[in-house]
Tab-separated table of C-alpha atoms in Angstrom:
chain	number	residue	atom	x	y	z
Q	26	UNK	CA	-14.560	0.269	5.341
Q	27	UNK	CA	-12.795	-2.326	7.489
Q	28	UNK	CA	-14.049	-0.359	10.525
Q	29	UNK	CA	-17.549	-1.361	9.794
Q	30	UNK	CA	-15.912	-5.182	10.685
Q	31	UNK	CA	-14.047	-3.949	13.854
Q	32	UNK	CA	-10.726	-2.937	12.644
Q	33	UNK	CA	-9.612	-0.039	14.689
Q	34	UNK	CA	-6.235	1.518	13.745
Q	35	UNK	CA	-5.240	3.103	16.719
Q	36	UNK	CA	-5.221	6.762	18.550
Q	37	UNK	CA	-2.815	8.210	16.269
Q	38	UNK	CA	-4.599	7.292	13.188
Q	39	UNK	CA	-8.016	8.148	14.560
Q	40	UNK	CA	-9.965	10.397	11.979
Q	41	UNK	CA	-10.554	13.386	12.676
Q	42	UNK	CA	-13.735	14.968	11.650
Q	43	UNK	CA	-13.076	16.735	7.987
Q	44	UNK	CA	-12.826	20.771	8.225
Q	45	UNK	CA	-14.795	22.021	5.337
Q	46	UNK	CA	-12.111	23.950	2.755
Q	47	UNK	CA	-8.772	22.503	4.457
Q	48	UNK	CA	-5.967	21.612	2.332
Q	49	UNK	CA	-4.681	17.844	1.550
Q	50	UNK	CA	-1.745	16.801	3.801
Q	51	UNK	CA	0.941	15.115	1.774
Q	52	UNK	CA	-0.214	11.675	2.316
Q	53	UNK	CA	-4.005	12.196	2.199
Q	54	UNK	CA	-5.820	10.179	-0.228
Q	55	UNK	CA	-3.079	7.539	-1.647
Q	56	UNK	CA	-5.737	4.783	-0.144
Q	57	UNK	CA	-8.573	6.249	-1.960
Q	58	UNK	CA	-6.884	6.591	-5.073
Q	59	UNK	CA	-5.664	3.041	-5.109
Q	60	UNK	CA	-8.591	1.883	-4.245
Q	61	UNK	CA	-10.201	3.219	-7.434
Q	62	UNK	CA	-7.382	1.952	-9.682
Q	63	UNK	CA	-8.009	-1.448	-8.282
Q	64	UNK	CA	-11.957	-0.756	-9.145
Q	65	UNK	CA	-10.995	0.008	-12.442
Q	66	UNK	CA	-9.366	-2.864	-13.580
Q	67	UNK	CA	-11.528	-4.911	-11.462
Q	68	UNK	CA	-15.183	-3.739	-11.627
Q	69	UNK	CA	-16.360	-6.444	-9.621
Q	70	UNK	CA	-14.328	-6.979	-6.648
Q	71	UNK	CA	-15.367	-6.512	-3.171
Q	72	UNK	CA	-13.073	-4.152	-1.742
Q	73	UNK	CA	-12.074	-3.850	2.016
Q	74	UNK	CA	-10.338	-0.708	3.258
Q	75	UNK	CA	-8.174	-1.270	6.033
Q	76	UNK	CA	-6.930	2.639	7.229
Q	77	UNK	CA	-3.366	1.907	8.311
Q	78	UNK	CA	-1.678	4.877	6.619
Q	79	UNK	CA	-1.676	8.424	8.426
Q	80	UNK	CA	-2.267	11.727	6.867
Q	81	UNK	CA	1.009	13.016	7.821
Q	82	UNK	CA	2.384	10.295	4.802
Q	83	UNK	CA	4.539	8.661	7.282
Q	84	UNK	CA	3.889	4.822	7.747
Q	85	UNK	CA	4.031	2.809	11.104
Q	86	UNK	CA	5.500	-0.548	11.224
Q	87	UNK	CA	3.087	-1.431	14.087
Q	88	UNK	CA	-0.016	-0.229	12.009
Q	89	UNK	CA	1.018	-2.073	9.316
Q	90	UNK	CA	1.787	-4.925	11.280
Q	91	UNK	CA	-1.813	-4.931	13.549
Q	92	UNK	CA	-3.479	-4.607	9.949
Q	93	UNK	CA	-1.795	-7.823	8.299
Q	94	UNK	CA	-2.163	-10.000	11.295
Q	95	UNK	CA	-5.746	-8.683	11.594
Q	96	UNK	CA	-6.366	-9.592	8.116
Q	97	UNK	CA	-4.966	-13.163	8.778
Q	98	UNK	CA	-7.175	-13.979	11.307
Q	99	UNK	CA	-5.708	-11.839	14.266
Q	100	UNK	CA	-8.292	-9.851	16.963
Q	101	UNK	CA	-11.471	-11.259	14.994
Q	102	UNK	CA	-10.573	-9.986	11.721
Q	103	UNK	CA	-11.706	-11.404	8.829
Q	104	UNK	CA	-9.611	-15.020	7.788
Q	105	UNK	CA	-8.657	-13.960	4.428
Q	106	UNK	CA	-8.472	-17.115	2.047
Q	107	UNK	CA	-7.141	-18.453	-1.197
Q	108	UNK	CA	-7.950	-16.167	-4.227
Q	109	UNK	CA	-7.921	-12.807	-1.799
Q	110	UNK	CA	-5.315	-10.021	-2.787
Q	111	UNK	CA	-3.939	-7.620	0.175
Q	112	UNK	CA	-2.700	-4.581	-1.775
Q	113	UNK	CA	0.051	-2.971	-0.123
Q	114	UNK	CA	0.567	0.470	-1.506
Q	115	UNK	CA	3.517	1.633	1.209
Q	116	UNK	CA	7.532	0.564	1.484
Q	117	UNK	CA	10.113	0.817	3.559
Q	118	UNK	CA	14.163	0.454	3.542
Q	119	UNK	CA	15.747	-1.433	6.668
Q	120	UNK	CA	18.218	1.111	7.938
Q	121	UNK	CA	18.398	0.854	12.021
Q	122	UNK	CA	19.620	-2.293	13.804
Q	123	UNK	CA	16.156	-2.569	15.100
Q	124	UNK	CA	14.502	-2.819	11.794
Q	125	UNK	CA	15.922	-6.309	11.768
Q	126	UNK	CA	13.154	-7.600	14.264
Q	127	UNK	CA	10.736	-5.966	12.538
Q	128	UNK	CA	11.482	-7.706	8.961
Q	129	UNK	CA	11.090	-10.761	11.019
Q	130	UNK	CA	8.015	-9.928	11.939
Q	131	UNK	CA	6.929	-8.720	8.690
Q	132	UNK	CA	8.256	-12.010	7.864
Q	133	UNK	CA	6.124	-14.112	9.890
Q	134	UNK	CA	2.699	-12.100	9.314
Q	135	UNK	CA	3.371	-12.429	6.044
Q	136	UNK	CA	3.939	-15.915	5.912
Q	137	UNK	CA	0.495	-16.647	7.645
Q	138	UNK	CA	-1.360	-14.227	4.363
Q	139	UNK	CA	0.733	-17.082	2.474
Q	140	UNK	CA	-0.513	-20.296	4.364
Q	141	UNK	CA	-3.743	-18.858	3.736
Q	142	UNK	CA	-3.094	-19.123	0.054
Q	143	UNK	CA	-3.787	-14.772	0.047
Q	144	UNK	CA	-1.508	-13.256	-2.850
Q	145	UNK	CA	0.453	-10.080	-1.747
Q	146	UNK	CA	0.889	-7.436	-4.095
Q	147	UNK	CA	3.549	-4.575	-2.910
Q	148	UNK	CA	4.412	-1.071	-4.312
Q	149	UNK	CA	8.015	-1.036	-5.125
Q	150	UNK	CA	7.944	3.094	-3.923
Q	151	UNK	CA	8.863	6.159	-5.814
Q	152	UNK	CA	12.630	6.897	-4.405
Q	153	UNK	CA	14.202	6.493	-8.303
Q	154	UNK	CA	16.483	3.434	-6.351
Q	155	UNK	CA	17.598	0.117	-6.803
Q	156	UNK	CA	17.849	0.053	-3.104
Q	157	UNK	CA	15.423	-2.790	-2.022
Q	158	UNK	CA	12.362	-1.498	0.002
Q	159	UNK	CA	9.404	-4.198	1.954
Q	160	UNK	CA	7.233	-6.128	1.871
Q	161	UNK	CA	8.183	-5.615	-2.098
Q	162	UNK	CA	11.279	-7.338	-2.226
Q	163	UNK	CA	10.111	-10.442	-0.325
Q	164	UNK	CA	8.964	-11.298	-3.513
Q	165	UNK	CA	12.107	-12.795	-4.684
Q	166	UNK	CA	13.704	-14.194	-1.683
Q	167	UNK	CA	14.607	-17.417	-1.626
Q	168	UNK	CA	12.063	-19.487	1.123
Q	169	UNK	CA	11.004	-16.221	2.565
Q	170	UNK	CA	7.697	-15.677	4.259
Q	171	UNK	CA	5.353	-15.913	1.231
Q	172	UNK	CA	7.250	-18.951	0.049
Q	173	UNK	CA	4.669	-21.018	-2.774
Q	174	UNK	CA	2.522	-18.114	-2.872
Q	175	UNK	CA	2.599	-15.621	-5.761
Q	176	UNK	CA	3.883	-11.887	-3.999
Q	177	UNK	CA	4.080	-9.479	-6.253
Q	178	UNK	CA	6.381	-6.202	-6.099
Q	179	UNK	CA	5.405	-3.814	-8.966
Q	180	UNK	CA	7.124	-0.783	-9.999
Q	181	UNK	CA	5.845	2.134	-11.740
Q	182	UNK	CA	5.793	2.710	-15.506
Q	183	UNK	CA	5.339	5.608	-18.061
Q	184	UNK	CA	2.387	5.845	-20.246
Q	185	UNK	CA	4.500	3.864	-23.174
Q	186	UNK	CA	3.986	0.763	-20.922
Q	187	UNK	CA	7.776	-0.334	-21.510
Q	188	UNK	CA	9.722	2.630	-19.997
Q	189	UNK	CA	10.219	2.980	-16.231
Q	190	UNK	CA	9.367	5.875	-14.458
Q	191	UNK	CA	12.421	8.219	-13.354
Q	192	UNK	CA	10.467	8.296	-9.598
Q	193	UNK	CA	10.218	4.129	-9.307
Q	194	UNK	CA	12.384	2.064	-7.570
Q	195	UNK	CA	13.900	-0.528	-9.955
Q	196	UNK	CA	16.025	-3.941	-9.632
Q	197	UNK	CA	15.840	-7.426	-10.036
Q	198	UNK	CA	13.391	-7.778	-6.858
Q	199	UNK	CA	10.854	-5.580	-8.907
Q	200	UNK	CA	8.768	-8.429	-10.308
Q	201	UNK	CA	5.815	-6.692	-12.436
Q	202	UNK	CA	5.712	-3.317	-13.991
Q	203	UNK	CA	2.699	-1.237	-14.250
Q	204	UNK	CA	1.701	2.185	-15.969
Q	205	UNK	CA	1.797	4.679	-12.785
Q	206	UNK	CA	1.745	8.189	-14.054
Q	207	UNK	CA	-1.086	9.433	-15.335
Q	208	UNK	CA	-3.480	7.996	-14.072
Q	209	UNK	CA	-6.736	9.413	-13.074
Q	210	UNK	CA	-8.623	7.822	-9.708
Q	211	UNK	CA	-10.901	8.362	-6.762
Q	212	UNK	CA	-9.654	11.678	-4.259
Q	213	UNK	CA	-11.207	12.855	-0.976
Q	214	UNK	CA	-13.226	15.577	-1.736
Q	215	UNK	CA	-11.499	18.412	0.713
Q	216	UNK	CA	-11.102	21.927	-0.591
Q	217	UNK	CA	-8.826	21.773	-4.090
Q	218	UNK	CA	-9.811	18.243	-4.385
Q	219	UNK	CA	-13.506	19.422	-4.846
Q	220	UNK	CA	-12.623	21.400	-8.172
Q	221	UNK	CA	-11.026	20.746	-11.671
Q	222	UNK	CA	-6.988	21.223	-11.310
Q	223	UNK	CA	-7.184	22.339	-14.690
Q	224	UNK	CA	-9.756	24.362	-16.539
Q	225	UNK	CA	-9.914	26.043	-19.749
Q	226	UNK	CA	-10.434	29.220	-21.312
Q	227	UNK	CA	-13.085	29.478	-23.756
């Protein structure tokens, strides 16, 4: 837990105590989970969980922002270095005129992960678009921010391993594809969570 090395995320993301038997909100858990797909394929790695995703499954630029730059070095955060990976599990699509500033500031945190010599890898989301969403499609423009470091946008595949899935995002700035459905991972342990979702007569 990146709080354990002084990352705080902020009032609105501030845990709240867990409620014994209370249901999952929409967004609850996607850290958890990827975090245990990441386990799986590599048993070995030390893992840092930086909480910059709120329950409520919306994602704020400035959380996201405060947790890259405090991964690069930012507010005492720990300098991340050649051969670290930040997994970025969370997109978005430009769509106000102010979203422009924030791409450049994406941009330039971004860019420091990549002086660093820290590979990015970046969900390509689960709209069924060709749209392109970010970080993900900074991984195939031309001089952009991780420039001479490998980013990686990855979309989702079905259990075949060659045919999309209809939820992922698709397009020429989707550089990897990975199986994403079916899969079976880590979950908070809050009321449903706790049981089977599936049990079986007899």
């Amino acid at each position: 837990d990146a709080g354990s090395l002084g990352w705080k995320p902020g009032r609105r993301l501030d845990p709240a105590p867990p409620v014994a038997h209370q249901e999952l909100g929409e967004g609850e858990g996607h850290g958890t989970f990827s975090a245990g797909l990441i386990r799986q394929v590599a048993a070995d790695v030390q893992l840092l969980a930086v909480h910059a995703m709120p329950d409520d499954e919306g994602v704020y630029g400035d959380h996201v922002l405060n947790a890259l730059a405090w991964l690069a070095g930012g507010a005492g955060g720990p300098t991340l270095q050649e051969g670290d990976v930040v997994c970025l599990p969370a997109c978005f699509r430009p769509q106000l005129p102010t979203d422009g500033t924030f791409m450049d500031w994406l941009g330039d945190v971004l860019g420091e992960l990549a002086r660093n010599k820290v590979r990015v890898v970046a969900a390509a989301g689960n709209d069924g678009s060709d749209t392109p969403v970010y970080p993900a499609a900074f991984a195939v423009a031309k001089g952009g921010p991780s420039a001479g470091v490998r980013h990686l946008s990855v979309g989702a595949l079905n259990t075949d391993g060659t045919t999309p899935a209809y939820f992922s995002n698709h397009g020429d700035w989707v550089t990897e594809w990975e199986v994403g459905t079916s899969l079976v991972s880590t979950f908070p342990r809050i009321n449903r969570a706790a049981a089977p979702e599936l049990v079986a007569d007899g």
